[in-house]
mmCIF file of C-alpha atoms in Angstrom:
data_model
loop_
_atom_site.group_PDB
_atom_site.id
_atom_site.type_symbol
_atom_site.label_atom_id
_atom_site.label_comp_id
_atom_site.label_asym_id
_atom_site.label_seq_id
_atom_site.Cartn_x
_atom_site.Cartn_y
_atom_site.Cartn_z
ATOM 1 C CA UNK A 4 184.102 180.091 105.546
ATOM 2 C CA UNK A 5 183.132 180.835 101.468
ATOM 3 C CA UNK A 6 179.910 181.657 102.735
ATOM 4 C CA UNK A 7 181.213 184.344 104.890
ATOM 5 C CA UNK A 8 183.215 185.523 102.617
ATOM 6 C CA UNK A 9 180.211 186.018 99.895
ATOM 7 C CA UNK A 10 177.762 187.465 102.333
ATOM 8 C CA UNK A 11 180.424 189.896 103.330
ATOM 9 C CA UNK A 12 180.567 190.947 99.664
ATOM 10 C CA UNK A 13 177.340 191.965 100.467
ATOM 11 C CA UNK A 14 178.117 194.052 103.596
ATOM 12 C CA UNK A 15 180.865 196.061 101.464
ATOM 13 C CA UNK A 16 178.609 196.402 98.133
ATOM 14 C CA UNK A 17 176.185 198.694 100.323
ATOM 15 C CA UNK A 18 178.597 200.418 102.022
ATOM 16 C CA UNK A 19 181.152 201.303 99.731
ATOM 17 C CA UNK A 20 184.535 200.088 101.515
ATOM 18 C CA UNK A 21 186.786 198.465 100.193
ATOM 19 C CA UNK A 22 187.732 194.671 101.938
ATOM 20 C CA UNK A 23 190.685 192.993 101.480
ATOM 21 C CA UNK A 24 189.679 190.104 100.441
ATOM 22 C CA UNK A 25 191.208 188.748 97.243
ATOM 23 C CA UNK A 26 190.209 189.989 93.739
ATOM 24 C CA UNK A 27 186.717 188.764 92.330
ATOM 25 C CA UNK A 28 186.106 184.681 91.439
ATOM 26 C CA UNK A 29 183.035 185.502 89.724
ATOM 27 C CA UNK A 30 183.556 184.349 85.528
ATOM 28 C CA UNK A 31 183.584 186.763 83.270
ATOM 29 C CA UNK A 32 180.436 187.351 80.903
ATOM 30 C CA UNK A 33 176.936 185.790 80.961
ATOM 31 C CA UNK A 34 176.140 182.751 82.596
ATOM 32 C CA UNK A 35 173.428 181.608 80.164
ATOM 33 C CA UNK A 36 174.483 183.704 77.000
ATOM 34 C CA UNK A 37 171.838 186.173 78.207
ATOM 35 C CA UNK A 38 170.332 188.132 80.335
ATOM 36 C CA UNK A 39 166.759 187.365 81.932
ATOM 37 C CA UNK A 40 164.217 189.699 84.083
ATOM 38 C CA UNK A 41 161.431 188.452 85.990
ATOM 39 C CA UNK A 42 158.498 190.938 86.547
ATOM 40 C CA UNK A 43 156.476 189.583 89.486
ATOM 41 C CA UNK A 44 153.596 191.680 89.776
ATOM 42 C CA UNK A 45 149.654 192.266 90.601
ATOM 43 C CA UNK A 46 148.306 191.821 86.925
ATOM 44 C CA UNK A 47 144.384 191.812 88.136
ATOM 45 C CA UNK A 48 144.104 192.268 91.590
ATOM 46 C CA UNK A 49 143.180 196.163 93.447
ATOM 47 C CA UNK A 50 147.259 196.848 92.366
ATOM 48 C CA UNK A 51 146.920 196.143 88.755
ATOM 49 C CA UNK A 52 146.631 199.959 88.048
ATOM 50 C CA UNK A 53 149.605 201.671 90.119
ATOM 51 C CA UNK A 54 152.167 198.767 88.727
ATOM 52 C CA UNK A 55 150.518 195.995 86.837
ATOM 53 C CA UNK A 56 151.440 195.745 83.668
ATOM 54 C CA UNK A 57 152.587 198.924 83.624
ATOM 55 C CA UNK A 58 155.952 197.766 85.144
ATOM 56 C CA UNK A 59 155.855 194.839 82.625
ATOM 57 C CA UNK A 60 155.807 198.199 79.953
ATOM 58 C CA UNK A 61 158.678 200.022 82.048
ATOM 59 C CA UNK A 62 160.642 197.021 81.898
ATOM 60 C CA UNK A 63 160.619 196.719 78.227
ATOM 61 C CA UNK A 64 161.187 200.263 77.640
ATOM 62 C CA UNK A 65 164.161 199.999 80.362
ATOM 63 C CA UNK A 66 165.656 197.228 77.823
ATOM 64 C CA UNK A 67 165.079 199.201 74.694
ATOM 65 C CA UNK A 68 166.749 202.154 75.707
ATOM 66 C CA UNK A 69 169.771 200.081 76.672
ATOM 67 C CA UNK A 70 169.678 198.797 73.421
ATOM 68 C CA UNK A 71 168.196 195.387 73.432
ATOM 69 C CA UNK A 72 171.920 193.926 74.767
ATOM 70 C CA UNK A 73 174.187 193.831 77.016
ATOM 71 C CA UNK A 74 177.931 192.832 76.729
ATOM 72 C CA UNK A 75 176.664 191.940 73.116
ATOM 73 C CA UNK A 76 173.928 189.703 74.511
ATOM 74 C CA UNK A 77 170.231 189.956 75.253
ATOM 75 C CA UNK A 78 168.018 190.783 77.790
ATOM 76 C CA UNK A 79 164.633 189.325 78.091
ATOM 77 C CA UNK A 80 162.048 190.498 80.047
ATOM 78 C CA UNK A 81 158.847 188.068 81.452
ATOM 79 C CA UNK A 82 156.211 188.523 83.941
ATOM 80 C CA UNK A 83 153.663 187.109 85.597
ATOM 81 C CA UNK A 84 150.584 187.591 88.124
ATOM 82 C CA UNK A 85 151.041 186.372 91.505
ATOM 83 C CA UNK A 86 147.493 187.348 92.692
ATOM 84 C CA UNK A 87 148.611 188.983 96.001
ATOM 85 C CA UNK A 88 149.300 185.625 96.953
ATOM 86 C CA UNK A 89 152.878 184.918 98.657
ATOM 87 C CA UNK A 90 152.509 181.138 97.972
ATOM 88 C CA UNK A 91 152.274 182.179 93.939
ATOM 89 C CA UNK A 92 154.483 185.007 94.152
ATOM 90 C CA UNK A 93 157.368 181.957 95.494
ATOM 91 C CA UNK A 94 156.622 178.840 93.664
ATOM 92 C CA UNK A 95 156.778 181.715 90.753
ATOM 93 C CA UNK A 96 159.428 183.369 91.527
ATOM 94 C CA UNK A 97 161.462 179.400 92.245
ATOM 95 C CA UNK A 98 160.070 178.660 88.318
ATOM 96 C CA UNK A 99 161.802 181.163 86.978
ATOM 97 C CA UNK A 100 165.083 180.758 88.896
ATOM 98 C CA UNK A 101 165.362 177.250 88.172
ATOM 99 C CA UNK A 102 163.669 176.616 85.664
ATOM 100 C CA UNK A 103 164.125 179.410 83.708
ATOM 101 C CA UNK A 104 167.478 180.734 84.411
ATOM 102 C CA UNK A 105 166.137 184.671 85.621
ATOM 103 C CA UNK A 106 168.636 186.578 86.386
ATOM 104 C CA UNK A 107 166.804 189.509 89.283
ATOM 105 C CA UNK A 108 163.264 189.552 89.780
ATOM 106 C CA UNK A 109 161.498 193.391 90.417
ATOM 107 C CA UNK A 110 158.396 195.016 90.451
ATOM 108 C CA UNK A 111 156.844 192.892 93.747
ATOM 109 C CA UNK A 112 153.935 195.151 95.128
ATOM 110 C CA UNK A 113 152.668 193.466 98.147
ATOM 111 C CA UNK A 114 154.775 193.230 101.166
ATOM 112 C CA UNK A 115 154.332 189.299 102.297
ATOM 113 C CA UNK A 116 155.078 188.183 98.001
ATOM 114 C CA UNK A 117 158.231 190.473 98.727
ATOM 115 C CA UNK A 118 159.005 189.066 101.897
ATOM 116 C CA UNK A 119 158.460 185.595 100.085
ATOM 117 C CA UNK A 120 160.528 185.869 96.748
ATOM 118 C CA UNK A 121 163.322 187.978 98.345
ATOM 119 C CA UNK A 122 163.963 185.299 100.892
ATOM 120 C CA UNK A 123 163.753 182.733 98.409
ATOM 121 C CA UNK A 124 166.028 184.257 95.766
ATOM 122 C CA UNK A 125 168.505 185.654 98.417
ATOM 123 C CA UNK A 126 169.300 181.124 99.041
ATOM 124 C CA UNK A 127 169.552 181.472 95.762
ATOM 125 C CA UNK A 128 171.662 184.138 94.729
ATOM 126 C CA UNK A 129 169.664 185.807 92.417
ATOM 127 C CA UNK A 130 168.989 189.859 92.794
ATOM 128 C CA UNK A 131 165.663 191.511 94.092
ATOM 129 C CA UNK A 132 164.863 194.640 93.287
ATOM 130 C CA UNK A 133 161.401 195.363 94.759
ATOM 131 C CA UNK A 134 159.744 198.498 93.518
ATOM 132 C CA UNK A 135 156.702 197.846 94.640
ATOM 133 C CA UNK A 136 156.043 197.099 98.650
ATOM 134 C CA UNK A 137 155.717 199.145 101.466
ATOM 135 C CA UNK A 138 157.056 196.626 104.551
ATOM 136 C CA UNK A 139 161.077 198.116 106.263
ATOM 137 C CA UNK A 140 161.173 194.964 107.085
ATOM 138 C CA UNK A 141 162.429 194.088 103.489
ATOM 139 C CA UNK A 142 165.310 195.999 104.520
ATOM 140 C CA UNK A 143 165.733 195.863 108.204
ATOM 141 C CA UNK A 144 164.392 191.939 110.241
ATOM 142 C CA UNK A 145 164.222 190.547 106.801
ATOM 143 C CA UNK A 146 166.624 191.966 105.002
ATOM 144 C CA UNK A 147 168.904 189.558 102.877
ATOM 145 C CA UNK A 148 172.699 190.274 100.447
ATOM 146 C CA UNK A 149 170.834 190.298 97.348
ATOM 147 C CA UNK A 150 166.988 192.205 98.320
ATOM 148 C CA UNK A 151 166.547 195.814 97.307
ATOM 149 C CA UNK A 152 164.267 197.795 98.403
ATOM 150 C CA UNK A 153 164.342 200.640 95.937
ATOM 151 C CA UNK A 154 160.781 202.895 95.328
ATOM 152 C CA UNK A 155 159.800 203.644 99.093
ATOM 153 C CA UNK A 156 159.271 201.723 101.944
ATOM 154 C CA UNK A 157 156.361 202.389 105.038
ATOM 155 C CA UNK A 158 159.460 205.131 106.557
ATOM 156 C CA UNK A 159 159.633 207.598 104.436
ATOM 157 C CA UNK A 160 155.916 208.009 103.589
ATOM 158 C CA UNK A 161 154.563 209.085 107.057
ATOM 159 C CA UNK A 162 157.551 210.996 107.535
ATOM 160 C CA UNK A 163 156.215 213.872 105.101
ATOM 161 C CA UNK A 164 152.702 213.116 105.049
ATOM 162 C CA UNK A 165 152.446 212.566 109.078
ATOM 163 C CA UNK A 166 153.797 215.171 109.910
ATOM 164 C CA UNK A 167 152.463 217.817 107.646
ATOM 165 C CA UNK A 168 148.891 216.372 108.979
ATOM 166 C CA UNK A 169 149.587 216.757 112.921
ATOM 167 C CA UNK A 170 151.483 219.877 112.136
ATOM 168 C CA UNK A 171 148.250 221.420 110.887
ATOM 169 C CA UNK A 172 145.723 220.440 113.888
ATOM 170 C CA UNK A 173 145.644 216.707 113.382
ATOM 171 C CA UNK A 174 146.607 215.463 116.327
ATOM 172 C CA UNK A 175 144.061 212.042 117.103
ATOM 173 C CA UNK A 176 144.217 209.489 114.990
ATOM 174 C CA UNK A 177 141.956 206.250 113.837
ATOM 175 C CA UNK A 178 143.814 203.873 111.132
ATOM 176 C CA UNK A 179 141.680 201.733 108.342
ATOM 177 C CA UNK A 180 144.710 199.393 108.088
ATOM 178 C CA UNK A 181 145.052 196.502 105.021
ATOM 179 C CA UNK A 182 145.169 193.585 107.177
ATOM 180 C CA UNK A 183 148.536 191.763 106.245
ATOM 181 C CA UNK A 184 152.296 193.127 106.623
ATOM 182 C CA UNK A 185 152.570 195.900 104.837
ATOM 183 C CA UNK A 186 149.093 197.649 106.490
ATOM 184 C CA UNK A 187 150.159 196.901 109.784
ATOM 185 C CA UNK A 188 154.400 197.738 109.056
ATOM 186 C CA UNK A 189 152.290 201.450 107.721
ATOM 187 C CA UNK A 190 150.166 201.829 110.467
ATOM 188 C CA UNK A 191 152.918 201.305 113.269
ATOM 189 C CA UNK A 192 155.474 203.336 111.473
ATOM 190 C CA UNK A 193 152.881 206.267 111.315
ATOM 191 C CA UNK A 194 152.040 206.127 114.835
ATOM 192 C CA UNK A 195 155.497 206.186 115.600
ATOM 193 C CA UNK A 196 155.715 209.607 113.407
ATOM 194 C CA UNK A 197 151.858 210.925 114.585
ATOM 195 C CA UNK A 198 152.990 210.197 118.996
ATOM 196 C CA UNK A 199 156.751 211.873 118.515
ATOM 197 C CA UNK A 200 155.236 215.378 117.180
ATOM 198 C CA UNK A 201 152.557 215.098 119.999
ATOM 199 C CA UNK A 202 149.732 213.339 118.490
ATOM 200 C CA UNK A 203 147.605 210.604 119.684
ATOM 201 C CA UNK A 204 146.574 207.201 118.304
ATOM 202 C CA UNK A 205 142.316 206.617 119.815
ATOM 203 C CA UNK A 206 141.843 203.342 117.609
ATOM 204 C CA UNK A 207 141.858 201.755 114.339
ATOM 205 C CA UNK A 208 140.443 198.776 112.516
ATOM 206 C CA UNK A 209 141.956 196.256 109.798
ATOM 207 C CA UNK A 210 140.205 196.077 106.789
ATOM 208 C CA UNK A 211 140.760 192.622 104.454
ATOM 209 C CA UNK A 212 143.141 193.061 101.198
ATOM 210 C CA UNK A 213 140.486 193.867 98.753
ATOM 211 C CA UNK A 214 137.517 195.036 100.211
ATOM 212 C CA UNK A 215 134.810 196.990 98.671
ATOM 213 C CA UNK A 216 132.114 197.949 101.262
ATOM 214 C CA UNK A 217 134.138 200.219 103.739
ATOM 215 C CA UNK A 218 131.369 201.615 105.626
ATOM 216 C CA UNK A 219 131.481 199.832 108.669
ATOM 217 C CA UNK A 220 134.923 200.821 109.221
ATOM 218 C CA UNK A 221 134.190 204.498 108.635
ATOM 219 C CA UNK A 222 131.245 204.279 110.441
ATOM 220 C CA UNK A 223 133.856 203.438 113.352
ATOM 221 C CA UNK A 224 136.148 205.975 112.365
ATOM 222 C CA UNK A 225 133.562 209.179 112.521
ATOM 223 C CA UNK A 226 132.379 207.929 115.909
ATOM 224 C CA UNK A 227 135.773 207.507 117.281
ATOM 225 C CA UNK A 228 136.586 211.078 117.532
ATOM 226 C CA UNK A 229 139.404 211.475 115.942
ATOM 227 C CA UNK A 230 141.195 214.627 114.343
ATOM 228 C CA UNK A 231 142.568 212.395 111.757
ATOM 229 C CA UNK A 232 141.057 208.900 109.626
ATOM 230 C CA UNK A 233 144.687 207.161 108.562
ATOM 231 C CA UNK A 234 144.342 205.182 105.894
ATOM 232 C CA UNK A 235 147.088 203.035 106.031
ATOM 233 C CA UNK A 236 145.821 200.564 102.399
ATOM 234 C CA UNK A 237 146.666 201.655 98.980
ATOM 235 C CA UNK A 238 145.876 201.148 95.417
ATOM 236 C CA UNK A 239 142.240 200.027 94.502
ATOM 237 C CA UNK A 240 141.606 200.302 98.585
ATOM 238 C CA UNK A 241 142.529 203.303 98.826
ATOM 239 C CA UNK A 242 140.264 204.624 96.510
ATOM 240 C CA UNK A 243 136.764 202.359 97.618
ATOM 241 C CA UNK A 244 137.177 204.046 101.061
ATOM 242 C CA UNK A 245 138.295 207.877 99.768
ATOM 243 C CA UNK A 246 134.774 207.325 97.652
ATOM 244 C CA UNK A 247 132.687 206.422 100.628
ATOM 245 C CA UNK A 248 134.017 208.418 103.063
ATOM 246 C CA UNK A 249 133.137 211.013 100.693
ATOM 247 C CA UNK A 250 129.661 209.860 100.461
ATOM 248 C CA UNK A 251 129.277 210.135 103.974
ATOM 249 C CA UNK A 252 130.116 213.514 104.328
ATOM 250 C CA UNK A 253 133.407 212.507 106.979
ATOM 251 C CA UNK A 254 135.533 215.544 105.343
ATOM 252 C CA UNK A 255 132.654 217.988 105.104
ATOM 253 C CA UNK A 256 131.717 217.116 108.805
ATOM 254 C CA UNK A 257 135.392 218.176 110.037
ATOM 255 C CA UNK A 258 137.596 215.165 110.059
ATOM 256 C CA UNK A 259 140.225 214.910 107.657
ATOM 257 C CA UNK A 260 141.604 212.015 105.443
ATOM 258 C CA UNK A 261 145.116 210.978 105.056
ATOM 259 C CA UNK A 262 146.424 208.715 102.413
ATOM 260 C CA UNK A 263 149.764 207.062 103.196
ATOM 261 C CA UNK A 264 150.260 205.770 100.116
ATOM 262 C CA UNK A 265 148.463 207.487 96.944
ATOM 263 C CA UNK A 266 149.056 206.993 93.285
ATOM 264 C CA UNK A 267 148.954 209.370 90.200
ATOM 265 C CA UNK A 268 146.544 206.797 89.012
ATOM 266 C CA UNK A 269 144.032 206.671 92.631
ATOM 267 C CA UNK A 270 143.622 210.686 92.618
ATOM 268 C CA UNK A 271 143.360 210.380 88.397
ATOM 269 C CA UNK A 272 140.483 207.662 89.110
ATOM 270 C CA UNK A 273 138.803 209.721 92.109
ATOM 271 C CA UNK A 274 139.019 212.330 90.333
ATOM 272 C CA UNK A 275 139.699 216.044 91.458
ATOM 273 C CA UNK A 276 136.491 216.823 92.585
ATOM 274 C CA UNK A 277 137.218 214.256 95.068
ATOM 275 C CA UNK A 278 140.505 214.115 95.836
ATOM 276 C CA UNK A 279 141.403 217.934 95.695
ATOM 277 C CA UNK A 280 143.783 219.083 98.771
ATOM 278 C CA UNK A 281 144.408 215.771 99.536
ATOM 279 C CA UNK A 282 148.455 215.365 100.362
ATOM 280 C CA UNK A 283 150.613 212.099 100.387
ATOM 281 C CA UNK A 284 154.444 211.452 99.874
ATOM 282 C CA UNK A 285 155.543 209.935 96.893
ATOM 283 C CA UNK A 286 158.740 208.456 95.341
ATOM 284 C CA UNK A 287 158.058 210.843 91.699
ATOM 285 C CA UNK A 288 156.041 213.148 90.351
ATOM 286 C CA UNK A 289 155.992 212.591 86.358
ATOM 287 C CA UNK A 290 156.429 216.404 85.900
ATOM 288 C CA UNK A 291 158.579 217.165 88.061
ATOM 289 C CA UNK A 292 161.573 217.726 85.968
ATOM 290 C CA UNK A 293 162.165 217.902 82.256
ATOM 291 C CA UNK A 294 164.067 214.580 82.250
ATOM 292 C CA UNK A 295 160.850 213.549 84.094
ATOM 293 C CA UNK A 296 158.610 214.876 81.635
ATOM 294 C CA UNK A 297 160.130 213.505 79.124
ATOM 295 C CA UNK A 298 160.295 209.918 79.565
ATOM 296 C CA UNK A 299 156.515 209.915 80.791
ATOM 297 C CA UNK A 300 155.448 211.040 77.655
ATOM 298 C CA UNK A 301 157.154 208.635 76.147
ATOM 299 C CA UNK A 302 155.512 206.011 78.152
ATOM 300 C CA UNK A 303 152.127 207.453 77.740
ATOM 301 C CA UNK A 304 152.359 206.470 73.989
ATOM 302 C CA UNK A 305 152.538 203.477 75.382
ATOM 303 C CA UNK A 306 150.796 202.551 78.522
ATOM 304 C CA UNK A 307 147.923 205.298 78.097
ATOM 305 C CA UNK A 308 148.790 206.540 81.595
ATOM 306 C CA UNK A 309 151.353 208.504 83.004
ATOM 307 C CA UNK A 310 152.485 206.386 85.145
ATOM 308 C CA UNK A 311 153.189 205.843 89.135
ATOM 309 C CA UNK A 312 156.332 206.365 91.312
ATOM 310 C CA UNK A 313 157.390 202.311 90.919
ATOM 311 C CA UNK A 314 156.887 202.115 87.581
ATOM 312 C CA UNK A 315 158.410 204.278 86.733
ATOM 313 C CA UNK A 316 161.211 202.482 89.476
ATOM 314 C CA UNK A 317 160.689 199.982 87.295
ATOM 315 C CA UNK A 318 162.089 201.091 85.042
ATOM 316 C CA UNK A 319 165.195 202.617 86.800
ATOM 317 C CA UNK A 320 166.112 199.928 88.632
ATOM 318 C CA UNK A 321 166.003 197.625 85.604
ATOM 319 C CA UNK A 322 168.207 200.399 83.970
ATOM 320 C CA UNK A 323 171.050 200.189 86.736
ATOM 321 C CA UNK A 324 170.594 196.619 86.965
ATOM 322 C CA UNK A 325 172.046 196.369 83.259
ATOM 323 C CA UNK A 326 174.249 199.818 83.661
ATOM 324 C CA UNK A 327 175.742 196.881 86.496
ATOM 325 C CA UNK A 328 176.168 194.377 84.310
ATOM 326 C CA UNK A 329 177.536 196.459 81.963
ATOM 327 C CA UNK A 330 180.394 198.116 84.139
ATOM 328 C CA UNK A 331 181.684 194.779 85.566
ATOM 329 C CA UNK A 332 181.279 192.220 82.357
ATOM 330 C CA UNK A 333 179.574 189.291 83.899
ATOM 331 C CA UNK A 334 175.443 188.986 85.506
ATOM 332 C CA UNK A 335 177.556 186.925 88.584
ATOM 333 C CA UNK A 336 174.817 188.317 91.669
ATOM 334 C CA UNK A 337 177.809 189.100 93.486
ATOM 335 C CA UNK A 338 179.951 191.033 91.274
ATOM 336 C CA UNK A 339 177.038 193.169 89.892
ATOM 337 C CA UNK A 340 175.315 193.743 94.024
ATOM 338 C CA UNK A 341 178.965 195.213 94.984
ATOM 339 C CA UNK A 342 178.453 197.478 92.046
ATOM 340 C CA UNK A 343 175.453 198.276 92.801
ATOM 341 C CA UNK A 344 176.600 199.426 95.912
ATOM 342 C CA UNK A 345 178.692 201.611 94.670
ATOM 343 C CA UNK A 346 177.362 204.047 92.415
ATOM 344 C CA UNK A 347 175.804 206.797 92.375
ATOM 345 C CA UNK A 348 172.112 206.457 90.303
ATOM 346 C CA UNK A 349 171.507 209.144 88.671
ATOM 347 C CA UNK A 350 168.128 209.633 86.061
ATOM 348 C CA UNK A 351 164.199 210.283 85.644
ATOM 349 C CA UNK A 352 163.432 208.806 88.783
ATOM 350 C CA UNK A 353 166.223 209.504 91.305
ATOM 351 C CA UNK A 354 169.401 211.658 91.818
ATOM 352 C CA UNK A 355 171.656 210.835 93.495
ATOM 353 C CA UNK A 356 170.544 207.857 95.007
ATOM 354 C CA UNK A 357 172.774 205.057 97.017
ATOM 355 C CA UNK A 358 172.084 201.843 97.334
ATOM 356 C CA UNK A 359 172.629 200.814 101.105
ATOM 357 C CA UNK A 360 174.795 197.479 102.373
ATOM 358 C CA UNK A 361 171.044 196.654 104.545
ATOM 359 C CA UNK A 362 169.374 196.701 100.678
ATOM 360 C CA UNK A 363 167.946 200.379 100.996
ATOM 361 C CA UNK A 364 167.884 202.833 98.238
ATOM 362 C CA UNK A 365 168.510 205.940 99.857
ATOM 363 C CA UNK A 366 166.773 208.751 97.853
ATOM 364 C CA UNK A 367 164.773 211.687 98.223
ATOM 365 C CA UNK A 368 160.931 212.158 98.398
ATOM 366 C CA UNK A 369 158.447 214.585 98.246
ATOM 367 C CA UNK A 370 155.059 215.794 99.694
ATOM 368 C CA UNK A 371 152.535 216.237 97.480
ATOM 369 C CA UNK A 372 148.571 217.950 97.384
ATOM 370 C CA UNK A 373 146.141 217.006 94.837
ATOM 371 C CA UNK A 374 145.077 220.172 92.857
ATOM 372 C CA UNK A 375 141.807 221.778 92.383
ATOM 373 C CA UNK A 376 140.261 221.394 89.117
ATOM 374 C CA UNK A 377 140.113 224.449 87.784
ATOM 375 C CA UNK A 378 144.267 224.064 88.565
ATOM 376 C CA UNK A 379 145.454 221.473 86.290
ATOM 377 C CA UNK A 380 145.977 221.534 82.692
ATOM 378 C CA UNK A 381 145.458 218.754 81.514
ATOM 379 C CA UNK A 382 144.232 215.027 82.008
ATOM 380 C CA UNK A 383 147.327 214.130 84.195
ATOM 381 C CA UNK A 384 148.382 217.239 85.322
ATOM 382 C CA UNK A 385 146.992 216.604 88.865
ATOM 383 C CA UNK A 386 149.720 216.900 91.454
ATOM 384 C CA UNK A 387 152.313 220.123 92.872
ATOM 385 C CA UNK A 388 154.959 219.898 95.028
ATOM 386 C CA UNK A 389 154.810 221.141 97.988
ATOM 387 C CA UNK A 390 157.990 220.277 99.206
ATOM 388 C CA UNK A 391 161.647 218.005 98.847
ATOM 389 C CA UNK A 392 161.934 215.328 101.983
ATOM 390 C CA UNK A 393 165.504 214.658 102.043
ATOM 391 C CA UNK A 394 166.962 210.884 102.351
ATOM 392 C CA UNK A 395 168.424 211.279 105.355
ATOM 393 C CA UNK A 396 164.674 212.513 106.775
ATOM 394 C CA UNK A 397 163.159 210.389 104.640
ATOM 395 C CA UNK A 398 164.602 206.664 105.801
ATOM 396 C CA UNK A 399 165.913 204.667 109.117
ATOM 397 C CA UNK A 400 169.392 205.641 109.087
ATOM 398 C CA UNK A 401 171.683 202.453 108.897
ATOM 399 C CA UNK A 402 173.115 202.801 112.429
ATOM 400 C CA UNK A 403 169.828 202.336 113.673
ATOM 401 C CA UNK A 404 168.864 199.657 110.667
ATOM 402 C CA UNK A 405 168.305 195.989 112.591
ATOM 403 C CA UNK A 406 169.138 194.175 109.365
ATOM 404 C CA UNK A 407 171.069 191.397 110.851
ATOM 405 C CA UNK A 408 173.356 191.790 107.702
ATOM 406 C CA UNK A 409 175.606 194.609 109.610
ATOM 407 C CA UNK A 410 176.309 192.917 112.554
#
């Protein structure tokens, strides 16, 4: 009965409903005299630049901006490299929780790692606020009572990008897909958007994570007769694929490239000569408004690069987690998760955000385009916002969610 009641609290928290379940029994104050937050990311591999050490910088900025303490007690950041391996991610999370009393884990920029860590952490009643992984499984069939998916997912990405490409004539698609949970989820969701708009998928090929030579995959795509080559990958994999497509003159030959997950660091790495005109969907642009630009320039002073959407998302997630602890007067996971579900999130990253019962953080997304070289006014002035995608259009409605917690 106790377990059922705790689960009910998790569900009610996201929906913001009142349930006559009696007063919260959590103890006041912090469980071990401090709040400890773990940043678990790819610190050395293909996703290093998009989250990695920059996520640690963002988390530490959030703690400093919060005043370094919550409820009068210190806040500590720990970090580790999951190496894009679910077993390493899970073992690190287990050690953090069991031996180091970590209260919340964030970053998690690999879907397989994120699923493993979210499941383990929820079993131990520890909140995860995923900023980097994409798979919708985190809030759908593998949702968890203490798991929050914060920045983007593989449903939101194609809503903007694939819709724009298909409406501009890109009807026939061929996918080059990262061969793990994230890539397959992104391809599946993008293909659904393409088909719903009257397009078709003429083929696909899976590429191992960390592929450096995309030539054989690009030649298959080039000979497929597709209008569009959809890149269902991310980070250095996307950069390598686009650079090599440029060498094969694929775009010059009439096919379009669609990067389904692109970060500003990717555009900077490629350069606008190659990236110009590339459209993609993102949750954050560093100069999208005055508040975002002011924070981003502070971040740049420490990191030497403008923040990606997931690095900005880590800052926002840590900040709102601390706000929730401050509001309820405890770090008890049930009380904090309930408070997070009742808060409206407003900061430099998100406006009017809401964490739902399945763990999805509902917020607007943006369709952007890489500028032409002569349109850029400074090193990181790389993107223009084409349109805002309302949250209700970007994400799977709660009424259609397959999350078991909702039943």
